[in-house]
Amino acid sequence: MTNYVDWKFATSAGTRLVPPGPDVSPEEAVEAVEEIRALAGQAVEPVAATSRLRAPGDAPAPLVIDRRTWIEVNAASMSGMLDPAFEAASRRKTKEPSAAAQAVGSKITGAEAGGMLAFLSTKVLGQYDLAPEGDPALLLVAPNIVATERDIDAVPRDFRLWVCLHEETHRVQFTAVPWLREHLVTGARSLAGDLMPDSEALRTRLEQVTTQLPRVFSGDSQGLAELVITPEQRERMAQITAVMSLLEGHADVVMDDVGPEHVPTVATIRARFTKRRKGAGAVDRLLRRLLGLEAKMRQYRDGATFVRTVQDAVGVDGFNAVWTSPETLPTAREITEPAAWVQRVHG
């Protein structure tokens, strides 16, 4: 098998490049971690009551981690997700590169992956790690939560619980709906494998770069991946994006619906957090666009609109029909046309 990415080197590079977290004393760090862990437990019941979904009793508890651990976990997950695609691409090659070329190339791509992970590790507040080859778990990144609450001048306890409500919703989605994780992993792996072109296809796709580059910089795309995908692949990517929009939008709706009773300053937090998302610096906005994070922001908006519109039409139980099977997930068109989903699923 051709070694495309040296994931060990990516982890090493990422953990060296990652900037330090907020300035806190050891005592403050321990206190923050303990409170976030406790609030994650407090989020379970209100999320279950609001979403009418409940994680099974054997679902792993959330993990409160630092940035370096986030990089290590995500490097392992990316390896589990992408290595099967790399192996498939390797089998399509008529000539394997030399061992020396593989070693150098995998170090270069490993360094690039490490740099990307270092950047993202400073942005993520929480994540449900799908762990394609391991044990999935909910991750809460303590230094980023503390840095963000300071940045928007939020009441720490309120902001921490607000984040935990969002992330607990993701834990519920993937544990109360047992087929969902495998559905996403299989779809992402399939798309990744198809995105690995042979040399002839790569030449054709590289010709698309000059025409697609303005779209990437506009932020109206999935990032650099848009440069070398075909229309058919773009359609498949749009379907995966629709599911991600559903998940993120559902988590945003639940966290805000739970909020008024459990998070006294939720309205202030939401307003300041939304403003912060829009107020990134020029370099940060550029990186977000190249990595497709601008599209990620649209997922929250489109998904939340879908969830609220459907719940207004058929109630929470009617909305929860979305978790029945892969066939009841919204299509790329339906995520922005909720009435079409209601008509298809509920008649």
Short mmCIF file of N, CA, C and O in Angstrom, two decimals, residues 222-324:
data_model
loop_
_atom_site.label_atom_id
_atom_site.label_comp_id
_atom_site.label_asym_id
_atom_site.label_seq_id
_atom_site.Cartn_x
_atom_site.Cartn_y
_atom_site.Cartn_z
N GLN A 222 -17.45 24.26 -0.60
CA GLN A 222 -16.97 23.35 0.43
C GLN A 222 -15.47 23.48 0.62
O GLN A 222 -14.84 22.60 1.21
N GLY A 223 -14.87 24.55 0.11
CA GLY A 223 -13.44 24.76 0.29
C GLY A 223 -12.63 24.23 -0.88
O GLY A 223 -13.11 24.12 -2.01
N LEU A 224 -11.36 23.89 -0.61
CA LEU A 224 -10.45 23.47 -1.67
C LEU A 224 -10.93 22.23 -2.41
O LEU A 224 -10.56 22.01 -3.57
N ALA A 225 -11.74 21.41 -1.76
CA ALA A 225 -12.25 20.21 -2.42
C ALA A 225 -13.03 20.55 -3.68
O ALA A 225 -13.09 19.75 -4.63
N GLU A 226 -13.62 21.75 -3.73
CA GLU A 226 -14.41 22.15 -4.89
C GLU A 226 -13.55 22.22 -6.16
O GLU A 226 -14.08 22.16 -7.27
N LEU A 227 -12.23 22.36 -6.00
CA LEU A 227 -11.38 22.59 -7.15
C LEU A 227 -11.29 21.38 -8.07
O LEU A 227 -11.08 21.53 -9.27
N VAL A 228 -11.41 20.18 -7.52
CA VAL A 228 -11.12 19.00 -8.33
C VAL A 228 -12.23 17.96 -8.25
O VAL A 228 -11.99 16.77 -8.40
N ILE A 229 -13.48 18.38 -8.05
CA ILE A 229 -14.56 17.40 -8.01
C ILE A 229 -15.44 17.53 -9.25
O ILE A 229 -15.56 18.61 -9.83
N THR A 230 -16.04 16.43 -9.60
CA THR A 230 -16.92 16.40 -10.75
C THR A 230 -18.33 16.78 -10.30
O THR A 230 -18.63 16.79 -9.10
N PRO A 231 -19.23 17.08 -11.25
CA PRO A 231 -20.61 17.39 -10.87
C PRO A 231 -21.27 16.27 -10.07
O PRO A 231 -22.02 16.53 -9.13
N GLU A 232 -20.99 15.02 -10.44
CA GLU A 232 -21.59 13.89 -9.72
C GLU A 232 -21.07 13.84 -8.28
O GLU A 232 -21.84 13.59 -7.35
N GLN A 233 -19.78 14.09 -8.11
CA GLN A 233 -19.21 14.09 -6.77
C GLN A 233 -19.73 15.27 -5.96
O GLN A 233 -19.95 15.15 -4.75
N ARG A 234 -19.93 16.39 -6.62
CA ARG A 234 -20.47 17.57 -5.92
C ARG A 234 -21.87 17.25 -5.40
O ARG A 234 -22.24 17.67 -4.29
N GLU A 235 -22.64 16.48 -6.16
CA GLU A 235 -23.99 16.11 -5.72
C GLU A 235 -23.93 15.20 -4.49
O GLU A 235 -24.69 15.36 -3.54
N ARG A 236 -22.99 14.25 -4.50
CA ARG A 236 -22.84 13.37 -3.34
C ARG A 236 -22.35 14.15 -2.12
O ARG A 236 -22.79 13.91 -1.00
N MET A 237 -21.44 15.10 -2.36
CA MET A 237 -20.97 15.93 -1.26
C MET A 237 -22.11 16.77 -0.70
O MET A 237 -22.20 16.98 0.52
N ALA A 238 -22.98 17.24 -1.58
CA ALA A 238 -24.12 18.05 -1.14
C ALA A 238 -25.05 17.23 -0.25
O ALA A 238 -25.63 17.74 0.70
N GLN A 239 -25.19 15.93 -0.56
CA GLN A 239 -26.05 15.08 0.27
C GLN A 239 -25.47 14.88 1.66
O GLN A 239 -26.18 14.93 2.67
N ILE A 240 -24.14 14.64 1.73
CA ILE A 240 -23.50 14.52 3.03
C ILE A 240 -23.60 15.83 3.80
O ILE A 240 -23.87 15.86 5.01
N THR A 241 -23.43 16.94 3.08
CA THR A 241 -23.55 18.26 3.72
C THR A 241 -24.96 18.47 4.26
O THR A 241 -25.13 19.07 5.34
N ALA A 242 -25.97 17.99 3.56
CA ALA A 242 -27.35 18.12 4.03
C ALA A 242 -27.53 17.40 5.36
O ALA A 242 -28.20 17.90 6.27
N VAL A 243 -26.96 16.20 5.48
CA VAL A 243 -27.06 15.46 6.74
C VAL A 243 -26.33 16.21 7.85
O VAL A 243 -26.83 16.32 8.98
N MET A 244 -25.14 16.74 7.55
CA MET A 244 -24.41 17.50 8.56
C MET A 244 -25.18 18.75 8.96
O MET A 244 -25.17 19.15 10.13
N SER A 245 -25.83 19.38 8.00
CA SER A 245 -26.65 20.56 8.32
C SER A 245 -27.78 20.18 9.26
O SER A 245 -28.11 20.91 10.20
N LEU A 246 -28.40 19.03 9.00
CA LEU A 246 -29.45 18.54 9.89
C LEU A 246 -28.92 18.36 11.31
O LEU A 246 -29.54 18.83 12.28
N LEU A 247 -27.78 17.71 11.45
CA LEU A 247 -27.22 17.43 12.77
C LEU A 247 -26.86 18.71 13.51
O LEU A 247 -27.16 18.87 14.71
N GLU A 248 -26.18 19.64 12.82
CA GLU A 248 -25.77 20.88 13.47
C GLU A 248 -26.98 21.76 13.78
O GLU A 248 -27.06 22.37 14.86
N GLY A 249 -27.91 21.84 12.85
CA GLY A 249 -29.09 22.66 13.08
C GLY A 249 -29.94 22.12 14.21
O GLY A 249 -30.45 22.89 15.04
N HIS A 250 -30.09 20.81 14.28
CA HIS A 250 -30.85 20.19 15.36
C HIS A 250 -30.20 20.49 16.70
O HIS A 250 -30.89 20.84 17.69
N ALA A 251 -28.88 20.39 16.77
CA ALA A 251 -28.17 20.68 18.02
C ALA A 251 -28.34 22.14 18.42
O ALA A 251 -28.50 22.46 19.61
N ASP A 252 -28.31 23.06 17.45
CA ASP A 252 -28.50 24.47 17.76
C ASP A 252 -29.91 24.74 18.27
O ASP A 252 -30.11 25.50 19.22
N VAL A 253 -30.90 24.12 17.66
CA VAL A 253 -32.29 24.31 18.08
C VAL A 253 -32.49 23.78 19.50
O VAL A 253 -33.10 24.45 20.35
N VAL A 254 -31.98 22.60 19.78
CA VAL A 254 -32.14 22.02 21.11
C VAL A 254 -31.45 22.88 22.16
O VAL A 254 -32.02 23.18 23.22
N MET A 255 -30.21 23.31 21.88
CA MET A 255 -29.48 24.08 22.89
C MET A 255 -30.19 25.40 23.19
O MET A 255 -30.22 25.84 24.34
N ASP A 256 -30.79 26.01 22.18
CA ASP A 256 -31.48 27.28 22.41
C ASP A 256 -32.86 27.08 23.04
O ASP A 256 -33.32 27.91 23.82
N ASP A 257 -33.52 25.95 22.73
CA ASP A 257 -34.82 25.68 23.35
C ASP A 257 -34.67 25.32 24.82
O ASP A 257 -35.50 25.69 25.66
N VAL A 258 -33.61 24.59 25.15
CA VAL A 258 -33.34 24.27 26.55
C VAL A 258 -32.89 25.51 27.30
O VAL A 258 -33.20 25.69 28.49
N GLY A 259 -32.20 26.37 26.61
CA GLY A 259 -31.51 27.51 27.22
C GLY A 259 -32.27 28.35 28.21
O GLY A 259 -31.81 28.55 29.35
N PRO A 260 -33.44 28.92 27.87
CA PRO A 260 -34.09 29.87 28.77
C PRO A 260 -34.32 29.34 30.18
O PRO A 260 -34.26 30.10 31.15
N GLU A 261 -34.59 28.06 30.32
CA GLU A 261 -34.86 27.49 31.64
C GLU A 261 -33.59 27.18 32.40
O GLU A 261 -33.55 27.27 33.63
N HIS A 262 -32.52 26.84 31.69
CA HIS A 262 -31.30 26.36 32.34
C HIS A 262 -30.11 27.31 32.19
O HIS A 262 -29.14 27.19 32.94
N VAL A 263 -30.15 28.19 31.20
CA VAL A 263 -29.05 29.13 30.94
C VAL A 263 -29.63 30.54 30.96
O VAL A 263 -30.13 31.03 29.94
N PRO A 264 -29.58 31.22 32.08
CA PRO A 264 -30.24 32.52 32.20
C PRO A 264 -29.82 33.55 31.15
O PRO A 264 -30.64 34.36 30.71
N THR A 265 -28.56 33.52 30.72
CA THR A 265 -28.07 34.53 29.78
C THR A 265 -28.01 34.00 28.35
O THR A 265 -27.22 34.48 27.53
N VAL A 266 -28.85 33.02 28.01
CA VAL A 266 -28.74 32.38 26.70
C VAL A 266 -28.93 33.36 25.55
O VAL A 266 -28.25 33.27 24.53
N ALA A 267 -29.85 34.33 25.68
CA ALA A 267 -30.07 35.27 24.57
C ALA A 267 -28.83 36.11 24.31
O ALA A 267 -28.45 36.34 23.15
N THR A 268 -28.19 36.56 25.36
CA THR A 268 -26.96 37.34 25.21
C THR A 268 -25.84 36.49 24.61
O THR A 268 -25.11 36.94 23.71
N ILE A 269 -25.72 35.25 25.09
CA ILE A 269 -24.68 34.36 24.56
C ILE A 269 -24.88 34.12 23.07
O ILE A 269 -23.94 34.22 22.27
N ARG A 270 -26.12 33.81 22.67
CA ARG A 270 -26.38 33.54 21.25
C ARG A 270 -26.06 34.76 20.40
O ARG A 270 -25.40 34.63 19.35
N ALA A 271 -26.46 35.94 20.83
CA ALA A 271 -26.21 37.15 20.04
C ALA A 271 -24.71 37.41 19.91
O ALA A 271 -24.21 37.70 18.81
N ARG A 272 -23.99 37.31 21.00
CA ARG A 272 -22.54 37.58 20.96
C ARG A 272 -21.78 36.50 20.21
O ARG A 272 -20.82 36.79 19.50
N PHE A 273 -22.22 35.24 20.36
CA PHE A 273 -21.55 34.14 19.67
C PHE A 273 -21.74 34.24 18.17
O PHE A 273 -20.81 34.03 17.39
N THR A 274 -22.95 34.59 17.74
CA THR A 274 -23.22 34.76 16.31
C THR A 274 -22.41 35.92 15.74
O THR A 274 -21.85 35.82 14.64
N LYS A 275 -22.32 37.01 16.49
CA LYS A 275 -21.52 38.16 16.05
C LYS A 275 -20.05 37.78 15.94
O LYS A 275 -19.37 38.19 15.00
N ARG A 276 -19.57 36.98 16.87
CA ARG A 276 -18.17 36.55 16.84
C ARG A 276 -17.89 35.71 15.60
O ARG A 276 -16.82 35.82 15.00
N ARG A 277 -18.82 34.84 15.22
CA ARG A 277 -18.63 34.02 14.02
C ARG A 277 -18.41 34.88 12.79
O ARG A 277 -17.65 34.54 11.89
N LYS A 278 -19.07 36.04 12.74
CA LYS A 278 -18.97 36.91 11.58
C LYS A 278 -17.77 37.84 11.64
O LYS A 278 -17.41 38.44 10.63
N GLY A 279 -17.15 37.97 12.81
CA GLY A 279 -16.16 39.01 13.00
C GLY A 279 -14.72 38.56 12.92
O GLY A 279 -13.83 39.23 13.43
N ALA A 280 -14.44 37.42 12.30
CA ALA A 280 -13.07 36.92 12.22
C ALA A 280 -12.21 37.85 11.37
O ALA A 280 -12.69 38.56 10.50
N GLY A 281 -10.91 37.84 11.64
CA GLY A 281 -9.98 38.66 10.87
C GLY A 281 -9.83 38.15 9.44
O GLY A 281 -10.28 37.07 9.08
N ALA A 282 -9.11 38.94 8.63
CA ALA A 282 -8.98 38.63 7.20
C ALA A 282 -8.30 37.30 6.96
O ALA A 282 -8.74 36.48 6.15
N VAL A 283 -7.20 37.04 7.67
CA VAL A 283 -6.47 35.78 7.49
C VAL A 283 -7.34 34.61 7.94
O VAL A 283 -7.41 33.57 7.27
N ASP A 284 -8.01 34.79 9.08
CA ASP A 284 -8.88 33.72 9.58
C ASP A 284 -10.01 33.43 8.60
O ASP A 284 -10.34 32.27 8.34
N ARG A 285 -10.59 34.47 8.03
CA ARG A 285 -11.68 34.26 7.06
C ARG A 285 -11.17 33.53 5.83
O ARG A 285 -11.85 32.66 5.27
N LEU A 286 -9.96 33.87 5.38
CA LEU A 286 -9.38 33.19 4.22
C LEU A 286 -9.20 31.71 4.49
O LEU A 286 -9.59 30.86 3.68
N LEU A 287 -8.62 31.38 5.65
CA LEU A 287 -8.40 29.98 5.99
C LEU A 287 -9.73 29.24 6.13
O LEU A 287 -9.86 28.09 5.71
N ARG A 288 -10.72 29.91 6.69
CA ARG A 288 -12.04 29.29 6.83
C ARG A 288 -12.62 28.95 5.46
O ARG A 288 -13.23 27.90 5.28
N ARG A 289 -12.45 29.86 4.52
CA ARG A 289 -12.99 29.61 3.18
C ARG A 289 -12.25 28.47 2.50
O ARG A 289 -12.85 27.60 1.85
N LEU A 290 -10.92 28.46 2.60
CA LEU A 290 -10.14 27.41 1.96
C LEU A 290 -10.46 26.04 2.55
O LEU A 290 -10.45 25.03 1.84
N LEU A 291 -10.73 25.99 3.84
CA LEU A 291 -11.02 24.71 4.51
C LEU A 291 -12.51 24.36 4.50
O LEU A 291 -12.90 23.33 5.03
N GLY A 292 -13.32 25.24 3.92
CA GLY A 292 -14.75 24.96 3.85
C GLY A 292 -15.50 25.30 5.13
O GLY A 292 -16.65 24.89 5.30
N LEU A 293 -14.88 26.05 6.05
CA LEU A 293 -15.55 26.36 7.31
C LEU A 293 -16.64 27.40 7.15
O LEU A 293 -17.54 27.49 7.99
N GLU A 294 -16.56 28.21 6.09
CA GLU A 294 -17.67 29.13 5.83
C GLU A 294 -18.93 28.34 5.51
O GLU A 294 -20.03 28.70 5.92
N ALA A 295 -18.75 27.25 4.76
CA ALA A 295 -19.89 26.38 4.48
C ALA A 295 -20.42 25.75 5.76
O ALA A 295 -21.62 25.52 5.92
N LYS A 296 -19.50 25.46 6.70
CA LYS A 296 -19.91 24.91 7.99
C LYS A 296 -20.85 25.87 8.71
O LYS A 296 -21.84 25.46 9.32
N MET A 297 -20.57 27.18 8.62
CA MET A 297 -21.44 28.16 9.26
C MET A 297 -22.83 28.15 8.64
O MET A 297 -23.83 28.30 9.33
N ARG A 298 -22.90 27.94 7.34
CA ARG A 298 -24.21 27.87 6.68
C ARG A 298 -24.97 26.63 7.11
O ARG A 298 -26.21 26.62 7.11
N GLN A 299 -24.23 25.57 7.47
CA GLN A 299 -24.91 24.36 7.93
C GLN A 299 -25.74 24.64 9.18
O GLN A 299 -26.87 24.16 9.31
N TYR A 300 -25.18 25.40 10.10
CA TYR A 300 -25.94 25.73 11.32
C TYR A 300 -27.22 26.48 10.95
O TYR A 300 -28.29 26.19 11.47
N ARG A 301 -27.09 27.46 10.08
CA ARG A 301 -28.24 28.30 9.71
C ARG A 301 -29.28 27.50 8.96
O ARG A 301 -30.47 27.50 9.33
N ASP A 302 -28.88 26.81 7.90
CA ASP A 302 -29.84 26.05 7.09
C ASP A 302 -30.47 24.92 7.89
O ASP A 302 -31.68 24.66 7.79
N GLY A 303 -29.65 24.24 8.69
CA GLY A 303 -30.17 23.12 9.46
C GLY A 303 -31.16 23.57 10.52
O GLY A 303 -32.20 22.93 10.72
N ALA A 304 -30.85 24.68 11.20
CA ALA A 304 -31.77 25.17 12.23
C ALA A 304 -33.09 25.61 11.61
O ALA A 304 -34.17 25.36 12.18
N THR A 305 -33.03 26.25 10.45
CA THR A 305 -34.27 26.66 9.78
C THR A 305 -35.10 25.44 9.39
O THR A 305 -36.32 25.42 9.56
N PHE A 306 -34.43 24.39 8.90
CA PHE A 306 -35.12 23.15 8.54
C PHE A 306 -35.82 22.57 9.76
O PHE A 306 -37.03 22.24 9.72
N VAL A 307 -35.09 22.44 10.87
CA VAL A 307 -35.65 21.80 12.07
C VAL A 307 -36.84 22.60 12.59
O VAL A 307 -37.90 22.03 12.88
N ARG A 308 -36.70 23.91 12.70
CA ARG A 308 -37.79 24.72 13.25
C ARG A 308 -39.02 24.70 12.34
O ARG A 308 -40.15 24.62 12.81
N THR A 309 -38.79 24.75 11.04
CA THR A 309 -39.92 24.75 10.11
C THR A 309 -40.68 23.42 10.17
O THR A 309 -41.92 23.39 10.21
N VAL A 310 -39.93 22.31 10.23
CA VAL A 310 -40.56 21.00 10.31
C VAL A 310 -41.29 20.83 11.64
O VAL A 310 -42.43 20.34 11.70
N GLN A 311 -40.66 21.25 12.73
CA GLN A 311 -41.31 21.11 14.03
C GLN A 311 -42.56 21.98 14.12
O GLN A 311 -43.55 21.56 14.73
N ASP A 312 -42.55 23.14 13.51
CA ASP A 312 -43.75 23.98 13.48
C ASP A 312 -44.88 23.29 12.71
O ASP A 312 -46.06 23.44 13.04
N ALA A 313 -44.51 22.50 11.71
CA ALA A 313 -45.51 21.85 10.86
C ALA A 313 -46.04 20.55 11.47
O ALA A 313 -47.25 20.29 11.43
N VAL A 314 -45.14 19.70 12.02
CA VAL A 314 -45.56 18.38 12.46
C VAL A 314 -45.14 18.05 13.89
O VAL A 314 -45.33 16.91 14.35
N GLY A 315 -44.59 19.02 14.62
CA GLY A 315 -44.20 18.79 16.00
C GLY A 315 -42.88 18.06 16.13
O GLY A 315 -42.30 17.60 15.14
N VAL A 316 -42.41 17.96 17.38
CA VAL A 316 -41.12 17.31 17.62
C VAL A 316 -41.18 15.83 17.24
O VAL A 316 -40.25 15.29 16.62
N ASP A 317 -42.25 15.14 17.59
CA ASP A 317 -42.35 13.73 17.24
C ASP A 317 -42.40 13.53 15.73
O ASP A 317 -41.82 12.57 15.20
N GLY A 318 -43.10 14.42 15.04
CA GLY A 318 -43.12 14.34 13.58
C GLY A 318 -41.75 14.59 12.98
O GLY A 318 -41.34 13.91 12.03
N PHE A 319 -41.03 15.56 13.56
CA PHE A 319 -39.66 15.80 13.09
C PHE A 319 -38.79 14.58 13.31
O PHE A 319 -37.96 14.23 12.47
N ASN A 320 -38.96 13.90 14.45
CA ASN A 320 -38.09 12.76 14.78
C ASN A 320 -38.24 11.59 13.82
O ASN A 320 -37.45 10.64 13.88
N ALA A 321 -39.20 11.66 12.91
CA ALA A 321 -39.27 10.65 11.84
C ALA A 321 -38.02 10.70 10.97
O ALA A 321 -37.72 9.75 10.25
N VAL A 322 -37.29 11.81 11.05
CA VAL A 322 -36.07 11.96 10.26
C VAL A 322 -35.03 10.90 10.63
O VAL A 322 -34.18 10.53 9.82
N TRP A 323 -35.13 10.38 11.88
CA TRP A 323 -34.15 9.40 12.35
C TRP A 323 -34.58 7.96 12.07
O TRP A 323 -33.91 7.02 12.51
N THR A 324 -35.65 7.76 11.33
CA THR A 324 -36.19 6.41 11.11
C THR A 324 -35.25 5.54 10.29
O THR A 324 -35.05 4.36 10.59
#
